[in-house]
mmCIF file of N, CA and C in Angstrom:
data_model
loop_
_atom_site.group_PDB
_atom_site.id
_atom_site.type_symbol
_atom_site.label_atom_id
_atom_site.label_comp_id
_atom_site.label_asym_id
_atom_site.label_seq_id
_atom_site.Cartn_x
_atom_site.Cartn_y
_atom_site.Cartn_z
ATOM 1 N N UNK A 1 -11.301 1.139 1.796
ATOM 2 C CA UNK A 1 -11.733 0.359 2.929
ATOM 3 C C UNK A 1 -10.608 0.210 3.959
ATOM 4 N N UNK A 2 -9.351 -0.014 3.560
ATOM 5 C CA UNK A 2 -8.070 -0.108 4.533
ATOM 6 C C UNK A 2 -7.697 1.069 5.026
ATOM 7 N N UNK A 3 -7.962 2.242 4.676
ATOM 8 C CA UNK A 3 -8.121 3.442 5.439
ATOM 9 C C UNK A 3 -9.712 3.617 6.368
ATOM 10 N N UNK A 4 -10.375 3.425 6.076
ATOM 11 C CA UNK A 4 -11.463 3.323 6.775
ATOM 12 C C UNK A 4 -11.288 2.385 8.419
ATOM 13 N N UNK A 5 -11.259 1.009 8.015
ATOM 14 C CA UNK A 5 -10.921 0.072 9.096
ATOM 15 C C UNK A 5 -9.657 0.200 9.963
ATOM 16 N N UNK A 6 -8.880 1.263 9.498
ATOM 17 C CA UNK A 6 -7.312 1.509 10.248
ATOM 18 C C UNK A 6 -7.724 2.538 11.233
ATOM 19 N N UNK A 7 -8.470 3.432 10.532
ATOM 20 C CA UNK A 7 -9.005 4.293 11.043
ATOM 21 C C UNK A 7 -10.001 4.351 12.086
ATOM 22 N N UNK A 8 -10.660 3.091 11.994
ATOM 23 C CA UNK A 8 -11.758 2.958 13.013
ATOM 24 C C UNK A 8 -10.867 2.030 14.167
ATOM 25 N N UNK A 9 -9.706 0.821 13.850
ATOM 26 C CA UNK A 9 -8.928 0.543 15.503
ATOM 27 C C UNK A 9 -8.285 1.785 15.772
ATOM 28 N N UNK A 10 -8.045 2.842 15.203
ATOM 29 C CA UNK A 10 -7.341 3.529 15.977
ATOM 30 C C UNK A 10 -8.379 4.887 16.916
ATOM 31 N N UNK A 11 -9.457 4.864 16.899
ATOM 32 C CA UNK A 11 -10.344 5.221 17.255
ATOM 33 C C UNK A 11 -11.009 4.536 18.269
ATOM 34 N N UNK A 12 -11.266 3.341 18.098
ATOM 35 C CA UNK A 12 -11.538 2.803 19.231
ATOM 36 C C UNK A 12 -10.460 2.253 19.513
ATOM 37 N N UNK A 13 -9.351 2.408 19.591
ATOM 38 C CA UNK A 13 -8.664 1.980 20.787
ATOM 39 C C UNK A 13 -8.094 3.057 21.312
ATOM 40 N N UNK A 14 -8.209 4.201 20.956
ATOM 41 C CA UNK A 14 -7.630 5.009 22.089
ATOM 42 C C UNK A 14 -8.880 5.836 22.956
ATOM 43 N N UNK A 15 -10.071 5.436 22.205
ATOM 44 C CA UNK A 15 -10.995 5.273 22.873
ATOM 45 C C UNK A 15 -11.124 4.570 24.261
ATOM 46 N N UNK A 16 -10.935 3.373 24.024
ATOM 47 C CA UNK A 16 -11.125 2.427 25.200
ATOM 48 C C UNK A 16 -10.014 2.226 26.075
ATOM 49 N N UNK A 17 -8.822 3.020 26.094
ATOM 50 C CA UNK A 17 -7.555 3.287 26.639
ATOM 51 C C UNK A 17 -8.070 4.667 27.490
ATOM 52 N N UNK A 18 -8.544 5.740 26.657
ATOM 53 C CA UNK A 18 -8.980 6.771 27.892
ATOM 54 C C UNK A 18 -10.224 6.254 28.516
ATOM 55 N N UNK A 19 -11.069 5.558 28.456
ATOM 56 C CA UNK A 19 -12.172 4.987 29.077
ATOM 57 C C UNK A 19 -11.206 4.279 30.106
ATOM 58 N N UNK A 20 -10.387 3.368 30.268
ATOM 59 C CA UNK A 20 -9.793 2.677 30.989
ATOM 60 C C UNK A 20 -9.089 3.339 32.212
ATOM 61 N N UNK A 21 -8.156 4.405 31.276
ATOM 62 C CA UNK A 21 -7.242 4.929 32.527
ATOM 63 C C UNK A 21 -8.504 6.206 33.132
ATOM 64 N N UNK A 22 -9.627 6.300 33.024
ATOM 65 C CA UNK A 22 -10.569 6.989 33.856
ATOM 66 C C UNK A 22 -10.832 5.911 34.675
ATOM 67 N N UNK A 23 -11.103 4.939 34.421
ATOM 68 C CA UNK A 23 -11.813 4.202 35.388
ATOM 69 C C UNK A 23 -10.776 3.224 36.582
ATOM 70 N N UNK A 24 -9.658 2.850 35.693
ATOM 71 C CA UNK A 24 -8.570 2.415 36.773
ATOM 72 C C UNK A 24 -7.356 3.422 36.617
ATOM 73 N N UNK A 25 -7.926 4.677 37.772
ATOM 74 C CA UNK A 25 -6.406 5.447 37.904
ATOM 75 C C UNK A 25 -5.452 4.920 38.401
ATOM 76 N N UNK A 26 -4.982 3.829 39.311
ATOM 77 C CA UNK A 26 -3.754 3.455 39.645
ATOM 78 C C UNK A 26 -3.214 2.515 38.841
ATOM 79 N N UNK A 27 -4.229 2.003 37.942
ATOM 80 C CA UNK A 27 -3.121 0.985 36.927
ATOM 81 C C UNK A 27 -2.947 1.503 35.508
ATOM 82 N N UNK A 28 -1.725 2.450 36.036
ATOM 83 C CA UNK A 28 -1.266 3.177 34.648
ATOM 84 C C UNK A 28 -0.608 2.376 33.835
ATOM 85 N N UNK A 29 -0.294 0.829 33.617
ATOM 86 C CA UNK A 29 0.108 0.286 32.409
ATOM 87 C C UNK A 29 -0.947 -0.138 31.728
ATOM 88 N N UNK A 30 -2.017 -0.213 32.298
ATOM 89 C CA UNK A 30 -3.321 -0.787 30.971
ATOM 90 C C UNK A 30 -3.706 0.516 29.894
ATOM 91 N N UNK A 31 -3.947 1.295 30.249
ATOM 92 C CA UNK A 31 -4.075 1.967 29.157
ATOM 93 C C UNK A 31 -2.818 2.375 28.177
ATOM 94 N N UNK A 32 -1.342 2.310 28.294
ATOM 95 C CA UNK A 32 -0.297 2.118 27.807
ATOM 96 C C UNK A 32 -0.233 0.987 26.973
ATOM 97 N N UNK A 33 -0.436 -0.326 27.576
ATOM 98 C CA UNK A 33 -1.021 -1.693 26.602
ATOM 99 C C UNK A 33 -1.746 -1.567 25.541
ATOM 100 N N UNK A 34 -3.070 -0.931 25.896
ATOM 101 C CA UNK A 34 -3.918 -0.655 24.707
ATOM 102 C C UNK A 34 -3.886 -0.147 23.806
ATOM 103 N N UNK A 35 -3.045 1.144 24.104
ATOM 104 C CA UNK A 35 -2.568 2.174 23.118
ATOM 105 C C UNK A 35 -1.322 1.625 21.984
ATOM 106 N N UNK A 36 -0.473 0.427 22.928
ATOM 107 C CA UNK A 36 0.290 -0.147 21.803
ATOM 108 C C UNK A 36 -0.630 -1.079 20.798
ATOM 109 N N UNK A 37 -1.028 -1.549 21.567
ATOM 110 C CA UNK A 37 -1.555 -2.732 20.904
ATOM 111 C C UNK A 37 -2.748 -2.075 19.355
ATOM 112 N N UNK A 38 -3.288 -0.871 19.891
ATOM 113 C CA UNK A 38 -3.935 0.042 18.861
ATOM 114 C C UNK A 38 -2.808 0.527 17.963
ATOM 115 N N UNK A 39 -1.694 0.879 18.227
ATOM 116 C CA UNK A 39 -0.687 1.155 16.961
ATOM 117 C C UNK A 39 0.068 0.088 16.447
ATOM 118 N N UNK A 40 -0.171 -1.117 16.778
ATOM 119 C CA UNK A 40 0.691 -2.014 15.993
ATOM 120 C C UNK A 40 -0.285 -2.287 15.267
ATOM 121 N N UNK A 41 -1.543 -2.681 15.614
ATOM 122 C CA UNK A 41 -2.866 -3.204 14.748
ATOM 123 C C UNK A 41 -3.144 -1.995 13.667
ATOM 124 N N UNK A 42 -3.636 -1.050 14.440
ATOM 125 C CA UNK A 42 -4.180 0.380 13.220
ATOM 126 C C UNK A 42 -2.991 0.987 12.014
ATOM 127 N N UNK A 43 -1.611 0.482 12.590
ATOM 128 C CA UNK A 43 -0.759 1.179 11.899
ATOM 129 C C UNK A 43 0.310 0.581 11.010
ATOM 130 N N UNK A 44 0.745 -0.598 11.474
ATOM 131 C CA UNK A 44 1.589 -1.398 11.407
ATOM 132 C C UNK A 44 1.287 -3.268 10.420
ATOM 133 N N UNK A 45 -0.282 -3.003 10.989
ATOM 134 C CA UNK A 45 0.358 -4.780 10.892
ATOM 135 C C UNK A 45 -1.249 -4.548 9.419
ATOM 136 N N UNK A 46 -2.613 -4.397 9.804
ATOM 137 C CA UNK A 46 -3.632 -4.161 9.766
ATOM 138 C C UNK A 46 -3.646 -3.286 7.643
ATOM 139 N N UNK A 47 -2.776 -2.000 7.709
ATOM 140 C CA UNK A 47 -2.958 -1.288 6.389
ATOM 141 C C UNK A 47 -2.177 -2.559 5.255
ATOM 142 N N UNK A 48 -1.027 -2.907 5.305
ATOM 143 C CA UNK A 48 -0.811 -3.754 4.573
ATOM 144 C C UNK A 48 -1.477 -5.441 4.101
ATOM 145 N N UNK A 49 -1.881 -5.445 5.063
ATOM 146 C CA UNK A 49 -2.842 -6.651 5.146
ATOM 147 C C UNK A 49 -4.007 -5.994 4.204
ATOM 148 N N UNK A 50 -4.923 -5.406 4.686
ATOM 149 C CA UNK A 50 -6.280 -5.023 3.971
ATOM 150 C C UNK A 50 -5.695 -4.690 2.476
ATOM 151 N N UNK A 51 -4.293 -3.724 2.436
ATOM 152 C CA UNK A 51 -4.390 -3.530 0.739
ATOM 153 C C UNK A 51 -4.093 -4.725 0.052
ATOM 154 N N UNK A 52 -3.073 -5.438 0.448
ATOM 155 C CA UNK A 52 -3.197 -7.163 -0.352
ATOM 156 C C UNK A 52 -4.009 -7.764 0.038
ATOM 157 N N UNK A 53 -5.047 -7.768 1.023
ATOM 158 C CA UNK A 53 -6.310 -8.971 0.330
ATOM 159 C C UNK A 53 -7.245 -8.278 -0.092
ATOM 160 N N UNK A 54 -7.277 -6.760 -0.512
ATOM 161 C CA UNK A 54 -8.470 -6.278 -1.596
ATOM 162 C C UNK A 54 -7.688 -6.221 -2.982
ATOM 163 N N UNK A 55 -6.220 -6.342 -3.124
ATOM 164 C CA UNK A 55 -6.177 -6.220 -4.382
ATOM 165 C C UNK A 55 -6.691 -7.782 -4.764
ATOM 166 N N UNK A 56 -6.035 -8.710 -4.161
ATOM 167 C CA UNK A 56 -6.372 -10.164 -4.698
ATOM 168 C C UNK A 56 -7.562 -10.334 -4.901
ATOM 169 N N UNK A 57 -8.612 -9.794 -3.888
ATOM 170 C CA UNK A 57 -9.789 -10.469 -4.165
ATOM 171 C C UNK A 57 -10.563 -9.820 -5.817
ATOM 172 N N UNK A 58 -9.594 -8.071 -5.983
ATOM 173 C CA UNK A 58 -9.791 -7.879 -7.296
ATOM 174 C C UNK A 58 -9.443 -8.436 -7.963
ATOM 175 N N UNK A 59 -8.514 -9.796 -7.920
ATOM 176 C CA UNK A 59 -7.759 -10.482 -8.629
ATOM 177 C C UNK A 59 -6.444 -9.586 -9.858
ATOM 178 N N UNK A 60 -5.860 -8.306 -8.701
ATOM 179 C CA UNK A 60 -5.022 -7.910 -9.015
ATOM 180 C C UNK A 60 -3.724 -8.350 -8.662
ATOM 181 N N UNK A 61 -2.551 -8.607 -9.483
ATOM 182 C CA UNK A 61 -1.550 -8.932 -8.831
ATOM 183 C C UNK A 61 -0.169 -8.046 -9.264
ATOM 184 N N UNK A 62 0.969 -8.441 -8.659
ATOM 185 C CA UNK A 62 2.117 -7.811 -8.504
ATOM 186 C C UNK A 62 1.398 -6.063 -7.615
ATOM 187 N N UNK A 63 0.915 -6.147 -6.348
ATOM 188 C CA UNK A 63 0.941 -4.622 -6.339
ATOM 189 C C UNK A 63 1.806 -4.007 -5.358
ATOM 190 N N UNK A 64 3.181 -4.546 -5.027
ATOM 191 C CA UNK A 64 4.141 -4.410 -3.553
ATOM 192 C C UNK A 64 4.051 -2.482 -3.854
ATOM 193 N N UNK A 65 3.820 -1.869 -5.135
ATOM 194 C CA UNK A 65 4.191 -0.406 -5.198
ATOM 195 C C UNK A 65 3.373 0.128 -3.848
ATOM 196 N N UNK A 66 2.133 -0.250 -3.890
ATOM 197 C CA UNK A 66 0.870 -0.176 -3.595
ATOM 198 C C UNK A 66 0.859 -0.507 -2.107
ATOM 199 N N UNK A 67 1.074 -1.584 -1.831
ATOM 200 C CA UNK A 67 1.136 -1.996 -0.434
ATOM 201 C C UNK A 67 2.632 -0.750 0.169
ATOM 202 N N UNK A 68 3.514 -1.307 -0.473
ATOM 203 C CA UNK A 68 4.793 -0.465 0.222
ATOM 204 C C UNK A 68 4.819 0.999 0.376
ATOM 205 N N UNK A 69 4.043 1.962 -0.511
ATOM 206 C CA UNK A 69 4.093 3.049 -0.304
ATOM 207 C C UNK A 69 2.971 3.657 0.269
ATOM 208 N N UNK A 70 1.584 2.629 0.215
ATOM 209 C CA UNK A 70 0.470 3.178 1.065
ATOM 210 C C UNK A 70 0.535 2.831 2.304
ATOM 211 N N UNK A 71 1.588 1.506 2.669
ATOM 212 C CA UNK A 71 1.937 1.506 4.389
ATOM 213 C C UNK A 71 2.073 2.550 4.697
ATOM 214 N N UNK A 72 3.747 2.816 3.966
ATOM 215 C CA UNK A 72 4.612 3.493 4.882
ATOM 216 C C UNK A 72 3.964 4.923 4.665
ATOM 217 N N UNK A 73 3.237 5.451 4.046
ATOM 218 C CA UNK A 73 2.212 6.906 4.261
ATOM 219 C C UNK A 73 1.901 6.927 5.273
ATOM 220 N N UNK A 74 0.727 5.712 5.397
ATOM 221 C CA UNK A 74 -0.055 5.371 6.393
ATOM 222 C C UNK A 74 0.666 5.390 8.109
ATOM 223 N N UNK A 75 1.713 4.880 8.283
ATOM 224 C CA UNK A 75 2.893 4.967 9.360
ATOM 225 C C UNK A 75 2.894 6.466 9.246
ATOM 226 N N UNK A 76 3.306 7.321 8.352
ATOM 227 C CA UNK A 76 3.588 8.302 8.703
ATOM 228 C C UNK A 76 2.838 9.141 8.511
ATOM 229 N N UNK A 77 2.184 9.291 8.239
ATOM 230 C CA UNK A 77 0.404 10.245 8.181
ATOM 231 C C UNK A 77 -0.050 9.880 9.541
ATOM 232 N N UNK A 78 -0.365 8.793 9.629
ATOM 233 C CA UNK A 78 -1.380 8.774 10.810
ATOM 234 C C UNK A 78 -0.801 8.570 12.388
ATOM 235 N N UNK A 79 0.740 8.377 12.068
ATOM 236 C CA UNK A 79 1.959 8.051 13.718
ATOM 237 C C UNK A 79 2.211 9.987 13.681
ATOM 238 N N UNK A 80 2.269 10.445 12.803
ATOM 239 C CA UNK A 80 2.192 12.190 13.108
ATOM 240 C C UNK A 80 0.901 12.791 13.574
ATOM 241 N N UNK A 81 -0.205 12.085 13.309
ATOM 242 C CA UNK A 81 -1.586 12.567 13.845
ATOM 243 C C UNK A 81 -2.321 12.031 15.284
ATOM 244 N N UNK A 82 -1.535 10.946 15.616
ATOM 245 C CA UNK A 82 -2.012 10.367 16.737
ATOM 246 C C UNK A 82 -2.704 10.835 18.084
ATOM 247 N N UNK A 83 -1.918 12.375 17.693
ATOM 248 C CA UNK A 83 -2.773 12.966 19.021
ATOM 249 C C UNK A 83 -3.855 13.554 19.039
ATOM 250 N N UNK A 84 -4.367 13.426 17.833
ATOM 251 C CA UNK A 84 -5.898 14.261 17.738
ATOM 252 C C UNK A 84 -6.624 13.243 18.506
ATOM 253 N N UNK A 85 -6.001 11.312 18.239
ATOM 254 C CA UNK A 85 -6.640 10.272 18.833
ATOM 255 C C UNK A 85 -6.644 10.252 20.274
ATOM 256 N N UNK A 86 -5.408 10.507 20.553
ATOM 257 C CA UNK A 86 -4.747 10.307 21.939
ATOM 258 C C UNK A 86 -5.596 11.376 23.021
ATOM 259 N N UNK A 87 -5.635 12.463 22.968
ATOM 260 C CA UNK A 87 -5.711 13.400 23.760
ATOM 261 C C UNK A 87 -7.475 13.753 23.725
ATOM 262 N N UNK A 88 -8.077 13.716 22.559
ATOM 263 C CA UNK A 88 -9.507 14.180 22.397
ATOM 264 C C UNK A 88 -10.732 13.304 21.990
ATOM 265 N N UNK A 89 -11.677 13.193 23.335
ATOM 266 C CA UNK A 89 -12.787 12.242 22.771
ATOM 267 C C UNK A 89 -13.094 12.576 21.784
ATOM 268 N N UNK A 90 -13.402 11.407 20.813
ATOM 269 C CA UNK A 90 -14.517 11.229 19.624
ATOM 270 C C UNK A 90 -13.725 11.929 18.434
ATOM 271 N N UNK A 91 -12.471 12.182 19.124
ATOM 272 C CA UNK A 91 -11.703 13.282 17.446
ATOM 273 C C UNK A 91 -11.580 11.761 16.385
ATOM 274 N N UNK A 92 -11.124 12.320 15.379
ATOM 275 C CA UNK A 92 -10.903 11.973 13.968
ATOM 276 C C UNK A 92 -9.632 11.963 13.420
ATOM 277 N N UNK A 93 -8.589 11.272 12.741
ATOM 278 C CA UNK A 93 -7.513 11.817 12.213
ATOM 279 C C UNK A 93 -8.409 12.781 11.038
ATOM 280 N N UNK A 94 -7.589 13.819 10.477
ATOM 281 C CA UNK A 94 -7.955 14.871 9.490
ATOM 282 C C UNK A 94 -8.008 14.717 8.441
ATOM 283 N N UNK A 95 -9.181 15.171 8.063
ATOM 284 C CA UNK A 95 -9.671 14.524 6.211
ATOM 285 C C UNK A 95 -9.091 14.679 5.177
ATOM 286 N N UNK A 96 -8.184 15.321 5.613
ATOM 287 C CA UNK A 96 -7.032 15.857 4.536
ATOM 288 C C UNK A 96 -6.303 14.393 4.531
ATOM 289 N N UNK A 97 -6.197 13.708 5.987
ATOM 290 C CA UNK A 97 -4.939 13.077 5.637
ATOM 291 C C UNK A 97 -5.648 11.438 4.795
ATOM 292 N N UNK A 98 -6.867 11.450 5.595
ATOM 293 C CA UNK A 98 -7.438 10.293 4.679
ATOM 294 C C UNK A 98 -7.808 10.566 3.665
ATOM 295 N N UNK A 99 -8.408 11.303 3.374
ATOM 296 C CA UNK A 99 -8.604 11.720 1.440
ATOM 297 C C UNK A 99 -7.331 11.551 0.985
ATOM 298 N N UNK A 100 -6.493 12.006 1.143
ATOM 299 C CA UNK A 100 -4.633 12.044 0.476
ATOM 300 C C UNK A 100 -4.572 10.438 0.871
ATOM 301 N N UNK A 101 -4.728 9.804 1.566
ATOM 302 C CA UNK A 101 -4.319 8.429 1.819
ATOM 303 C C UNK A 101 -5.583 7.580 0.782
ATOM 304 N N UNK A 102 -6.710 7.957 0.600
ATOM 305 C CA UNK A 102 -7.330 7.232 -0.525
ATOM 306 C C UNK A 102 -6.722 7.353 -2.157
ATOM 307 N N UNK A 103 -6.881 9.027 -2.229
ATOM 308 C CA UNK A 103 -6.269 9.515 -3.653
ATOM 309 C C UNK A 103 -4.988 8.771 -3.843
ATOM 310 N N UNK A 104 -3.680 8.388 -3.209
ATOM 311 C CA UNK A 104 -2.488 7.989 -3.498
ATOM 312 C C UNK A 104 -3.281 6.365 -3.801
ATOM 313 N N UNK A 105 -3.961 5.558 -2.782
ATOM 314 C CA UNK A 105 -3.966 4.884 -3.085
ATOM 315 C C UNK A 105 -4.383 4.177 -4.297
ATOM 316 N N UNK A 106 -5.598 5.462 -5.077
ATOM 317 C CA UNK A 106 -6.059 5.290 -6.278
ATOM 318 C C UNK A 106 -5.265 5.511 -7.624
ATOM 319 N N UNK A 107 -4.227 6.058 -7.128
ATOM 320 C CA UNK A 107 -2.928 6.771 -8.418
ATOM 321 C C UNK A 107 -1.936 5.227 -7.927
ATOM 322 N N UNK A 108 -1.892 5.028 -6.943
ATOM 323 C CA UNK A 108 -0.658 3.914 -7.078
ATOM 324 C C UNK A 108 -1.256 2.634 -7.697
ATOM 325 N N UNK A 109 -2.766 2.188 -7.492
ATOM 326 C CA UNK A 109 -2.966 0.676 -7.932
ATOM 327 C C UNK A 109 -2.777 0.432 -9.565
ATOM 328 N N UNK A 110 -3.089 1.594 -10.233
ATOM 329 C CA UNK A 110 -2.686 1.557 -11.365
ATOM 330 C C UNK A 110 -1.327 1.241 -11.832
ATOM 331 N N UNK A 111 -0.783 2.156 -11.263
ATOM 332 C CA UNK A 111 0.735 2.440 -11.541
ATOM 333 C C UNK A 111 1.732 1.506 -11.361
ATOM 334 N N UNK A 112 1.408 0.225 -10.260
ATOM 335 C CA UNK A 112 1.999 -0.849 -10.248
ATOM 336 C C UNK A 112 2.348 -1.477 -10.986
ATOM 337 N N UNK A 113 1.210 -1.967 -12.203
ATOM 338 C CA UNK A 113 1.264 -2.654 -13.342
ATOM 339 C C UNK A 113 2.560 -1.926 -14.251
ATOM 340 N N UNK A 114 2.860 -1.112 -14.076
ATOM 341 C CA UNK A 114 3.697 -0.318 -14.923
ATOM 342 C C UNK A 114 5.261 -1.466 -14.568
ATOM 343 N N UNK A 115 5.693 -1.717 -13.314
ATOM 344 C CA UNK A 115 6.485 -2.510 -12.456
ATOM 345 C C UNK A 115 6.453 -3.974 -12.490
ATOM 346 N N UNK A 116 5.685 -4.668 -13.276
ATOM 347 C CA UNK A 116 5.434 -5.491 -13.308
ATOM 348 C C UNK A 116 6.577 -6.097 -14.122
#
């Protein structure tokens, strides 16, 4: 689900950033705004959040393996793909990279407990 929902602000917001700078060409900082504000949310603040409140609500605990290494994927999987978002209506980051970002996440929730 935290790949899913990361995946969908970063979709619509660079969505609504090229919708913007079409419609107001002289105010080239709004769509610059949006586009941050879509990578601090989709990338930054948003993946770690969703994986600790779905492990809790599994009433899983100790999972920092989990959160810490499916962030920082997530930062770097999807801050290397940004331009499929950036540049092309209606694109997708690549299923490769979200399938690999689900699969890790399914090999790490286990593996935490090991750290405990």
């Amino acid at each position: 689900m935290a790949v899913l929902v990361c995946h969908l602000i970063l979709s619509a917001g660079y969505a609504a950033a090229r919708a913007q700078s079409r419609a107001n060409s002289d105010d080239s900082w709004i769509p610059d705004e949006i586009r941050l504000v879509t990578f601090v949310l989709g990338i930054l603040l948003v993946m770690p959040l969703l994986l600790w409140a779905g492990m809790r609500i599994l009433r899983e605990r100790d999972n920092y393996l989990l959160i810490i290494v499916g962030s920082l994927l997530w930062l770097i999987g999807a801050g290397f793909n940004l331009s499929h978002l950036k540049y092309t209506p209606g694109a997708h980051l690549p299923v490769l990279l979200l399938a690999g970002m689900v699969a890790v996440g399914a090999l790490l929730a286990p593996a935490s407990r090991l750290f405990r």
